[in-house]
Amino acid sequence: MPLSQATPGYIQLLLRGLLAGLFAGLLAGGFAYLAGEPHVEAAIAIEEAATPAAQTAGEPLVDRDIQRAVGLPLATALIGLALGGILATAYTLLRRHLRTGSDTHAALGLAAAGYLGIVAIPFLKYPPNPPAVGDPDTINQRTAGYLAAVALGLVAVWAGTLATRTQTHQWRRAAAGTAGFLVVVTIAYTLLPAFHEVPDDFPATLLWDFRISSLGTQTVLWTVLGITFAALLNRLATRTGTPQTATVTTA
């Protein structure tokens, strides 16, 4: 059955997705500045100390203070905008197929699925490394591996979702979804290449702190994106008089 004759159009949803993404990106940038930049600075100091003075390329084109104060929030804002647009588009295309009558649950569920597939699964296989870690000669292979992990992460989420729909009882649905998800993740982790490029003398604490702050930035981004988009949907429904819950197909 159709959701409603008053269901908002794509442009309305897209604008709210972009607004939610911009807000989430700015907050994530603030988190990255406070929690991540100190570890980046420490890693850069290690890199510079290990690089002979004769091999240094001189002053960077953009001062580090400008990179941190302007470049970082700008980058996270742009990423947030892109993800907000993707979330709004996914919501538009998939809303009728989600087995929930709540637009809030649908928006939060899509954001959680995006975080799981795009962030969590690739992170566990290819955690980010700070400056001074990584072989420049393998950057293409590492980039390809990471993109493959993102694609397979989304496939794993999709497989888990399909598996839940093969069962009727709640506990069986949860078990089937978990099994379908883990099967794809296990295959992906087995097939994808591994890269071990962290120097033995690199401080383990700094490496751990950098990775945790990177994951924290992504967590803030996706959490705020999902909550803000759901709140904007709720406000739109209230303003237009559209019911906050809707009948959806179960096929």
XYZ file of N, CA and C in Angstrom:
753
model
N 0.839 -1.186 0.000
C 0.000 0.000 0.000
C 0.881 1.244 0.000
N 0.436 2.316 -0.627
C 1.226 3.548 -0.610
C 1.329 4.113 0.787
N 2.422 4.812 1.029
C 2.638 5.376 2.359
C 1.583 6.420 2.686
N 1.444 7.385 1.822
C 0.485 8.455 2.060
C 0.469 9.351 0.844
N -0.684 9.956 0.553
C -0.747 10.897 -0.545
C 0.067 12.138 -0.225
N 0.319 12.386 1.055
C 1.046 13.590 1.460
C 2.511 13.314 1.744
N 3.004 12.144 1.306
C 4.394 11.805 1.537
C 5.305 12.862 0.917
N 6.292 13.391 1.650
C 7.154 14.446 1.113
C 7.876 14.000 -0.143
N 8.139 14.948 -1.038
C 8.876 14.654 -2.252
C 10.361 14.510 -1.992
N 11.077 14.053 -3.023
C 12.503 13.793 -2.880
C 13.281 15.062 -2.551
N 12.926 16.186 -3.189
C 13.664 17.427 -2.945
C 13.558 17.834 -1.482
N 12.369 17.707 -0.906
C 12.205 18.042 0.511
C 13.067 17.145 1.394
N 13.079 15.856 1.076
C 13.889 14.919 1.853
C 15.377 15.173 1.647
N 15.757 15.468 0.400
C 17.171 15.712 0.115
C 17.682 16.933 0.865
N 16.909 18.003 0.873
C 17.335 19.219 1.581
C 17.523 18.946 3.066
N 16.646 18.154 3.640
C 16.780 17.824 5.058
C 17.956 16.884 5.301
N 18.206 15.999 4.361
C 19.382 15.155 4.482
C 20.666 15.958 4.413
N 20.719 16.922 3.499
C 21.907 17.771 3.380
C 22.102 18.619 4.633
N 21.011 19.150 5.171
C 21.114 19.955 6.393
C 21.599 19.101 7.561
N 21.042 17.901 7.679
C 21.483 16.998 8.742
C 22.950 16.629 8.559
N 23.353 16.394 7.306
C 24.744 16.037 7.041
C 25.706 17.167 7.348
N 25.306 18.396 7.005
C 26.159 19.543 7.303
C 26.345 19.710 8.808
N 25.266 19.610 9.549
C 25.341 19.736 11.003
C 26.197 18.619 11.604
N 25.978 17.389 11.125
C 26.758 16.256 11.631
C 28.229 16.405 11.282
N 28.517 16.880 10.075
C 29.907 17.043 9.663
C 30.646 18.081 10.490
N 29.973 19.175 10.810
C 30.614 20.210 11.622
C 30.894 19.712 13.039
N 29.938 18.975 13.613
C 30.171 18.421 14.955
C 31.285 17.381 14.928
N 31.305 16.551 13.883
C 32.371 15.555 13.763
C 33.723 16.236 13.593
N 33.740 17.350 12.856
C 34.989 18.100 12.711
C 35.478 18.644 14.033
N 34.546 19.140 14.856
C 34.930 19.614 16.182
C 35.491 18.501 17.044
N 34.871 17.330 16.961
C 35.373 16.186 17.724
C 36.767 15.795 17.235
N 36.940 15.755 15.919
C 38.243 15.375 15.362
C 39.324 16.373 15.766
N 38.953 17.648 15.816
C 39.926 18.671 16.198
C 40.383 18.485 17.638
N 39.427 18.195 18.522
C 39.754 18.065 19.938
C 40.378 16.716 20.279
N 39.849 15.641 19.692
C 40.276 14.298 20.084
C 41.330 13.700 19.166
N 41.345 14.114 17.901
C 42.241 13.473 16.950
C 43.497 14.244 16.612
N 43.395 15.567 16.525
C 44.535 16.360 16.082
C 45.770 16.233 16.974
N 45.634 16.139 18.298
C 46.853 15.952 19.106
C 47.632 14.701 18.714
N 46.940 13.631 18.350
C 47.622 12.399 17.947
C 48.246 12.553 16.558
N 47.584 13.307 15.679
C 48.167 13.580 14.361
C 49.449 14.379 14.511
N 49.414 15.384 15.363
C 50.606 16.201 15.594
C 51.757 15.365 16.148
N 51.431 14.459 17.067
C 52.475 13.596 17.635
C 53.063 12.683 16.572
N 52.217 12.161 15.682
C 52.702 11.282 14.619
C 53.547 12.059 13.616
N 53.159 13.290 13.305
C 53.947 14.118 12.394
C 55.317 14.413 12.993
N 55.353 14.659 14.287
C 56.629 14.910 14.954
C 57.554 13.698 14.842
N 56.990 12.504 14.990
C 57.792 11.292 14.849
C 58.308 11.159 13.423
N 57.447 11.452 12.451
C 57.834 11.357 11.042
C 58.947 12.341 10.722
N 58.811 13.559 11.207
C 59.828 14.569 10.932
C 61.148 14.237 11.606
N 61.072 13.659 12.800
C 62.305 13.300 13.506
C 63.043 12.175 12.799
N 62.279 11.310 12.105
C 62.901 10.175 11.426
C 63.349 10.506 10.016
N 62.982 11.690 9.508
C 63.323 12.081 8.139
C 64.556 12.967 8.156
N 65.603 12.600 7.425
C 66.787 13.463 7.368
C 66.427 14.848 6.853
N 67.129 15.853 7.377
C 66.835 17.238 6.992
C 66.982 17.448 5.486
N 67.878 16.714 4.863
C 68.114 16.879 3.431
C 66.948 16.392 2.588
N 66.089 15.530 3.168
C 64.988 14.956 2.411
C 63.676 15.703 2.624
N 63.670 16.700 3.483
C 62.431 17.426 3.732
C 62.086 18.288 2.528
N 60.808 18.430 2.262
C 60.359 19.165 1.077
C 60.105 20.637 1.366
N 60.492 21.119 2.510
C 60.268 22.512 2.854
C 58.921 22.715 3.513
N 58.514 23.966 3.561
C 57.262 24.305 4.216
C 56.071 23.791 3.405
N 55.020 23.301 4.071
C 53.832 22.843 3.351
C 53.123 24.004 2.675
N 52.347 23.707 1.622
C 51.621 24.751 0.903
C 50.602 25.442 1.798
N 50.001 24.679 2.707
C 49.014 25.226 3.633
C 49.512 25.004 5.056
N 49.562 26.063 5.825
C 50.047 25.976 7.195
C 49.206 24.993 8.003
N 49.836 24.291 8.923
C 49.142 23.284 9.724
C 48.022 23.902 10.558
N 48.223 25.116 11.036
C 47.162 25.753 11.815
C 45.921 25.983 10.961
N 46.133 26.362 9.695
C 44.998 26.551 8.789
C 44.370 25.209 8.439
N 45.192 24.198 8.260
C 44.668 22.859 7.988
C 43.746 22.394 9.104
N 44.162 22.637 10.332
C 43.372 22.183 11.478
C 42.132 23.032 11.701
N 42.286 24.349 11.632
C 41.188 25.249 11.978
C 40.167 25.400 10.850
N 40.617 25.290 9.605
C 39.731 25.517 8.459
C 39.544 24.249 7.638
N 40.645 23.636 7.271
C 40.565 22.472 6.386
C 39.824 21.290 6.990
N 40.058 21.030 8.279
C 39.433 19.878 8.913
C 37.918 20.013 8.985
N 37.363 21.107 9.558
C 35.902 21.214 9.585
C 35.288 21.316 8.194
N 36.003 21.932 7.250
C 35.490 22.014 5.885
C 35.382 20.621 5.274
N 36.414 19.805 5.496
C 36.397 18.448 4.944
C 35.283 17.608 5.553
N 35.144 17.659 6.872
C 34.092 16.858 7.505
C 32.705 17.381 7.146
N 32.571 18.711 6.940
C 31.278 19.262 6.519
C 30.912 18.756 5.127
N 31.883 18.724 4.218
C 31.618 18.237 2.864
C 31.277 16.747 2.879
N 31.992 15.996 3.709
C 31.683 14.566 3.830
C 30.281 14.390 4.401
N 29.945 15.192 5.402
C 28.610 15.126 5.982
C 27.531 15.448 4.968
N 27.759 16.470 4.139
C 26.803 16.810 3.088
C 26.588 15.638 2.141
N 27.687 15.018 1.730
C 27.581 13.887 0.810
C 26.815 12.730 1.443
N 27.145 12.420 2.689
C 26.462 11.315 3.368
C 24.995 11.649 3.634
N 24.709 12.915 3.935
C 23.320 13.318 4.128
C 22.512 13.142 2.856
N 23.105 13.486 1.725
C 22.425 13.282 0.456
C 22.209 11.816 0.154
N 23.214 10.995 0.469
C 23.079 9.555 0.248
C 21.998 8.969 1.151
N 21.969 9.407 2.419
C 20.972 8.893 3.353
C 19.561 9.275 2.900
N 19.383 10.519 2.470
C 18.063 10.950 1.999
C 17.642 10.176 0.760
N 18.584 9.908 -0.131
C 18.276 9.142 -1.336
C 17.918 7.701 -0.988
N 18.700 7.105 -0.081
C 18.396 5.733 0.342
C 17.037 5.659 1.015
N 16.725 6.661 1.809
C 15.424 6.702 2.478
C 14.305 6.771 1.442
N 14.476 7.605 0.432
C 13.459 7.751 -0.608
C 13.238 6.442 -1.357
N 14.326 5.751 -1.680
C 14.228 4.536 -2.482
C 13.778 3.312 -1.685
N 14.157 3.254 -0.413
C 13.951 2.029 0.369
C 12.830 2.126 1.388
N 12.286 3.323 1.609
C 11.311 3.480 2.691
C 10.141 2.514 2.564
N 9.638 2.291 1.367
C 8.469 1.437 1.185
C 8.776 -0.029 1.481
N 10.044 -0.390 1.468
C 10.421 -1.785 1.662
C 10.881 -2.089 3.088
N 10.944 -1.068 3.929
C 11.376 -1.276 5.306
C 10.183 -1.689 6.158
N 10.356 -2.714 6.936
C 9.243 -3.264 7.702
C 9.078 -2.535 9.029
N 8.787 -1.270 8.927
C 8.477 -0.482 10.108
C 7.504 0.611 9.697
N 6.575 0.905 10.583
C 5.639 1.976 10.315
C 6.118 3.325 10.776
N 7.300 3.382 11.375
C 7.818 4.630 11.930
C 8.894 5.202 11.017
N 8.700 6.440 10.583
C 9.723 7.109 9.790
C 11.001 7.321 10.598
N 10.858 7.566 11.898
C 12.030 7.736 12.755
C 12.853 6.461 12.805
N 12.193 5.334 13.009
C 12.906 4.053 13.038
C 13.564 3.763 11.691
N 12.866 4.115 10.611
C 13.421 3.879 9.279
C 14.689 4.698 9.066
N 14.657 5.976 9.430
C 15.821 6.842 9.251
C 16.993 6.381 10.115
N 16.711 6.070 11.373
C 17.778 5.614 12.267
C 18.326 4.264 11.825
N 17.443 3.387 11.334
C 17.889 2.080 10.872
C 18.803 2.191 9.670
N 18.471 3.065 8.727
C 19.325 3.258 7.551
C 20.676 3.855 7.941
N 20.664 4.807 8.877
C 21.922 5.392 9.332
C 22.781 4.341 10.035
N 22.155 3.496 10.852
C 22.901 2.439 11.538
C 23.469 1.443 10.543
N 22.688 1.104 9.512
C 23.172 0.181 8.489
C 24.346 0.788 7.731
N 24.259 2.097 7.427
C 25.363 2.759 6.753
C 26.627 2.772 7.599
N 26.468 3.054 8.888
C 27.629 3.056 9.788
C 28.269 1.674 9.857
N 27.433 0.663 9.953
C 27.956 -0.698 10.065
C 28.699 -1.112 8.806
N 28.095 -0.844 7.643
C 28.697 -1.293 6.398
C 29.846 -0.431 5.917
N 29.730 0.885 6.091
C 30.720 1.802 5.539
C 31.863 2.102 6.508
N 31.585 2.008 7.809
C 32.599 2.386 8.804
C 33.117 1.170 9.579
N 32.214 0.475 10.272
C 32.649 -0.543 11.233
C 33.363 -1.720 10.568
N 32.761 -2.275 9.521
C 33.374 -3.444 8.889
C 34.724 -3.109 8.254
N 34.849 -2.036 7.453
C 36.182 -1.696 6.938
C 37.179 -1.346 8.038
N 36.709 -0.719 9.122
C 37.619 -0.330 10.201
C 38.295 -1.546 10.816
N 37.533 -2.614 11.026
C 38.111 -3.798 11.661
C 39.133 -4.498 10.763
N 38.959 -4.370 9.446
C 39.906 -4.987 8.512
C 41.078 -4.069 8.220
N 40.783 -2.814 7.984
C 41.812 -1.823 7.643
C 41.690 -0.597 8.548
N 42.122 -0.706 9.787
C 42.049 0.477 10.675
C 42.955 1.578 10.156
N 42.551 2.831 10.335
C 43.358 3.944 9.806
C 44.689 4.065 10.530
N 45.674 4.547 9.789
C 46.999 4.753 10.347
C 47.351 6.233 10.339
N 48.078 6.691 11.340
C 48.495 8.102 11.387
C 49.639 8.353 10.426
N 50.031 9.624 10.246
C 51.228 9.923 9.449
C 52.431 9.156 9.981
N 53.352 8.854 9.098
C 54.567 8.088 9.400
C 54.325 6.599 9.373
N 53.078 6.163 9.120
C 52.775 4.733 9.034
C 52.220 4.457 7.647
N 52.808 3.482 6.974
C 52.324 3.107 5.658
C 53.385 3.293 4.587
N 53.450 2.359 3.651
C 54.402 2.404 2.552
C 53.755 3.136 1.371
N 54.359 4.233 0.899
C 53.768 4.953 -0.238
C 53.595 4.080 -1.480
N 54.428 3.043 -1.623
C 54.350 2.192 -2.806
C 53.107 1.307 -2.813
N 52.450 1.152 -1.666
C 51.270 0.279 -1.605
C 49.969 1.070 -1.459
N 50.026 2.384 -1.667
C 48.832 3.191 -1.425
C 47.689 2.809 -2.353
N 47.994 2.460 -3.611
C 46.930 2.060 -4.531
C 46.279 0.759 -4.102
N 47.102 -0.193 -3.680
C 46.560 -1.479 -3.218
C 45.730 -1.300 -1.953
N 46.214 -0.449 -1.049
C 45.467 -0.219 0.196
C 44.150 0.499 -0.066
N 44.164 1.443 -1.002
C 42.931 2.145 -1.347
C 41.919 1.192 -1.971
N 42.379 0.355 -2.884
C 41.483 -0.618 -3.521
C 40.934 -1.602 -2.495
N 41.781 -2.039 -1.577
C 41.324 -2.965 -0.548
C 40.277 -2.342 0.351
N 40.488 -1.075 0.697
C 39.525 -0.385 1.563
C 38.185 -0.210 0.857
N 38.205 0.206 -0.396
C 36.961 0.375 -1.139
C 36.232 -0.955 -1.296
N 36.993 -2.021 -1.496
C 36.375 -3.344 -1.576
C 35.743 -3.724 -0.240
N 36.398 -3.356 0.859
C 35.840 -3.647 2.183
C 34.542 -2.888 2.405
N 34.462 -1.640 1.934
C 33.225 -0.863 2.057
C 32.102 -1.532 1.272
N 32.413 -1.916 0.024
C 31.394 -2.561 -0.813
C 30.914 -3.870 -0.186
N 31.838 -4.674 0.297
C 31.467 -5.943 0.907
C 30.757 -5.732 2.243
N 31.090 -4.646 2.938
C 30.378 -4.330 4.170
C 28.910 -4.048 3.906
N 28.638 -3.309 2.842
C 27.243 -3.035 2.482
C 26.539 -4.307 2.017
N 27.274 -5.163 1.321
C 26.695 -6.451 0.914
C 26.356 -7.290 2.140
N 27.213 -7.254 3.143
C 26.964 -8.015 4.369
C 25.704 -7.530 5.070
N 25.523 -6.214 5.128
C 24.309 -5.659 5.738
C 23.079 -6.090 4.941
N 23.172 -6.030 3.638
C 22.067 -6.444 2.766
C 21.755 -7.927 2.950
N 22.814 -8.754 3.019
C 22.609 -10.190 3.202
C 21.943 -10.482 4.542
N 22.371 -9.781 5.585
C 21.754 -9.971 6.892
C 20.292 -9.579 6.886
N 19.978 -8.480 6.181
C 18.584 -8.032 6.097
C 17.726 -9.055 5.369
N 18.231 -9.569 4.245
C 17.476 -10.577 3.501
C 17.279 -11.845 4.326
N 18.307 -12.218 5.084
C 18.221 -13.447 5.875
C 17.139 -13.331 6.950
N 16.971 -12.142 7.521
C 15.941 -11.992 8.553
C 14.551 -12.227 7.983
N 14.372 -11.955 6.705
C 13.049 -12.065 6.093
C 12.698 -13.488 5.686
N 13.619 -14.414 5.918
C 13.312 -15.820 5.638
C 12.649 -16.501 6.828
N 12.602 -15.791 7.981
C 12.057 -16.370 9.194
C 10.870 -15.546 9.679
N 10.040 -16.175 10.502
C 8.857 -15.493 11.041
C 8.989 -15.176 12.522
N 9.582 -16.086 13.300
C 9.744 -15.838 14.723
C 10.882 -14.844 14.958
N 10.701 -14.023 15.979
C 11.665 -12.942 16.216
C 13.074 -13.466 16.480
N 13.219 -14.499 17.324
C 14.557 -14.987 17.645
C 15.208 -15.646 16.430
N 14.391 -16.283 15.580
C 14.939 -16.889 14.370
C 15.354 -15.815 13.367
N 14.596 -14.757 13.318
C 14.966 -13.645 12.443
C 16.313 -13.051 12.854
N 16.486 -12.861 14.167
C 17.749 -12.315 14.654
C 18.911 -13.261 14.368
N 18.687 -14.559 14.587
C 19.745 -15.545 14.342
C 20.099 -15.621 12.868
N 19.073 -15.643 12.003
C 19.323 -15.727 10.568
C 20.030 -14.479 10.059
N 19.606 -13.303 10.539
C 20.254 -12.068 10.117
C 21.711 -12.005 10.540
N 21.964 -12.410 11.773
C 23.346 -12.416 12.260
C 24.202 -13.389 11.472
N 23.658 -14.585 11.196
C 24.406 -15.592 10.448
C 24.705 -15.122 9.028
N 23.695 -14.564 8.355
C 23.920 -14.072 6.996
C 24.955 -12.971 6.953
N 24.895 -12.084 7.916
C 25.853 -10.988 8.002
C 27.268 -11.509 8.240
N 27.421 -12.414 9.206
C 28.746 -12.915 9.561
C 29.364 -13.767 8.461
N 28.544 -14.488 7.715
C 29.073 -15.300 6.618
C 29.751 -14.413 5.580
N 29.082 -13.337 5.195
C 29.660 -12.441 4.193
C 30.905 -11.749 4.740
N 30.851 -11.296 5.998
C 32.008 -10.627 6.594
C 33.201 -11.577 6.672
N 32.953 -12.814 7.076
C 34.044 -13.790 7.175
C 34.682 -14.040 5.818
N 33.862 -14.215 4.790
C 34.391 -14.431 3.442
C 35.182 -13.212 2.982
N 34.639 -12.025 3.243
C 35.313 -10.796 2.826
C 36.665 -10.654 3.512
N 36.709 -10.851 4.814
C 37.961 -10.713 5.552
C 38.989 -11.744 5.108
N 38.525 -12.914 4.693
C 39.435 -13.963 4.236
C 40.028 -13.643 2.873
N 39.206 -13.093 1.983
C 39.651 -12.845 0.613
C 40.443 -11.554 0.472
N 40.120 -10.549 1.275
C 40.809 -9.267 1.136
C 42.255 -9.369 1.614
N 43.177 -8.685 0.939
C 44.594 -8.761 1.347
C 44.826 -8.050 2.671
N 45.868 -8.468 3.348
C 46.246 -7.852 4.618
C 47.482 -6.977 4.402
N 47.540 -5.882 5.131
C 48.686 -4.974 5.058
C 49.213 -4.756 6.473
N 50.489 -5.117 6.669
C 51.120 -4.949 7.974
C 52.304 -3.997 7.800
N 52.043 -2.713 7.961
C 53.052 -1.712 7.655
C 53.392 -0.815 8.842
N 52.925 -1.179 10.024
C 53.236 -0.373 11.202
C 54.644 -0.722 11.677
N 55.556 0.258 11.747
C 56.914 -0.026 12.209
C 56.912 -0.589 13.634
N 57.846 -1.462 13.897
C 57.920 -2.080 15.219
C 58.175 -1.063 16.321
N 58.854 0.033 15.973
C 59.199 1.016 16.998
C 58.167 2.137 17.113
N 57.061 2.046 16.376
C 56.051 3.091 16.480
C 55.285 2.915 17.785
N 55.053 3.994 18.544
C 54.382 3.877 19.848
C 52.993 3.260 19.724
N 52.792 2.135 20.408
C 51.517 1.435 20.315
C 50.370 2.273 20.888
N 50.659 3.010 21.945
C 49.617 3.843 22.558
C 49.149 4.933 21.604
N 50.075 5.569 20.918
C 49.720 6.610 19.959
C 48.904 6.028 18.817
N 49.307 4.859 18.323
C 48.571 4.207 17.240
C 47.150 3.891 17.674
N 46.982 3.352 18.870
C 45.658 3.004 19.393
C 44.796 4.257 19.577
N 45.387 5.281 20.181
C 44.627 6.511 20.418
C 44.182 7.147 19.104
N 45.045 7.137 18.104
C 44.684 7.710 16.810
C 43.521 6.947 16.189
N 43.590 5.636 16.230
C 42.524 4.832 15.619
C 41.202 5.002 16.363
N 41.253 5.064 17.678
C 40.027 5.244 18.452
C 39.418 6.614 18.179
N 40.249 7.647 18.082
C 39.718 8.979 17.790
C 39.138 9.037 16.383
N 39.743 8.320 15.442
C 39.202 8.270 14.081
C 37.844 7.584 14.068
N 37.741 6.474 14.785
C 36.453 5.782 14.879
C 35.432 6.657 15.602
N 35.875 7.376 16.629
C 34.974 8.261 17.348
C 34.425 9.360 16.451
N 35.270 9.904 15.569
C 34.811 10.936 14.642
C 33.712 10.399 13.736
N 33.919 9.189 13.210
C 32.907 8.582 12.342
C 31.634 8.260 13.116
N 31.795 7.849 14.357
C 30.627 7.534 15.183
C 29.798 8.785 15.446
N 30.468 9.877 15.774
C 29.754 11.143 15.974
C 29.042 11.544 14.693
N 29.736 11.448 13.568
C 29.160 11.850 12.283
C 27.881 11.085 11.975
N 27.933 9.755 12.035
C 26.781 8.940 11.669
C 25.670 9.016 12.703
N 26.026 9.107 13.975
C 24.995 9.194 15.017
C 24.208 10.495 14.901
N 24.928 11.606 14.783
C 24.263 12.902 14.661
C 23.484 12.972 13.349
N 24.027 12.412 12.284
C 23.332 12.410 10.997
C 21.994 11.690 11.100
N 22.001 10.485 11.674
C 20.771 9.718 11.788
C 19.739 10.397 12.669
N 20.181 10.883 13.833
C 19.247 11.515 14.771
C 18.688 12.810 14.197
N 19.549 13.624 13.580
C 19.090 14.902 13.042
C 18.150 14.692 11.862
N 18.470 13.753 10.985
C 17.592 13.489 9.842
C 16.234 12.987 10.318
N 16.242 12.101 11.310
C 14.973 11.604 11.856
C 14.179 12.744 12.484
N 14.847 13.658 13.190
C 14.158 14.791 13.811
C 13.563 15.717 12.760
N 14.295 15.945 11.672
C 13.784 16.801 10.605
C 12.601 16.153 9.887
N 12.651 14.835 9.734
C 11.507 14.131 9.157
C 10.278 14.277 10.043
N 10.485 14.136 11.342
C 9.374 14.271 12.278
C 8.787 15.686 12.238
N 9.666 16.679 12.139
C 9.192 18.070 12.073
C 8.447 18.321 10.769
N 8.945 17.746 9.675
C 8.268 17.910 8.391
C 6.883 17.285 8.423
N 6.788 16.088 9.012
C 5.498 15.419 9.100
C 4.525 16.223 9.953
N 5.014 16.816 11.026
C 4.153 17.623 11.897
C 3.669 18.886 11.185
N 4.567 19.498 10.415
C 4.216 20.743 9.735
C 3.216 20.510 8.601
N 3.390 19.387 7.874
C 2.520 19.126 6.730
C 1.284 18.342 7.095
N 1.240 17.857 8.337
C 0.090 17.074 8.763
C 0.153 15.632 8.331
N 1.327 15.187 7.834
C 1.501 13.793 7.452
C 1.634 12.940 8.698
N 0.967 11.784 8.801
C 1.131 10.929 9.971
C 2.588 10.543 10.153
N 3.016 10.458 11.418
C 4.406 10.106 11.699
C 4.668 8.630 11.487
N 3.627 7.831 11.404
C 3.790 6.427 11.075
C 3.003 6.163 9.830
N 3.417 5.161 9.091
C 2.762 4.866 7.823
C 2.715 3.382 7.589
N 1.754 2.973 6.815
C 1.631 1.570 6.459
C 2.610 1.267 5.343
N 3.405 0.222 5.497
C 4.404 -0.116 4.497
C 4.152 -1.518 4.019
N 4.726 -1.826 2.876
C 4.573 -3.169 2.343
C 5.419 -4.127 3.140
N 4.988 -5.375 3.209
C 5.736 -6.415 3.936
C 6.225 -7.488 2.987
N 6.113 -7.238 1.708
C 6.558 -8.235 0.731
C 8.063 -8.185 0.601
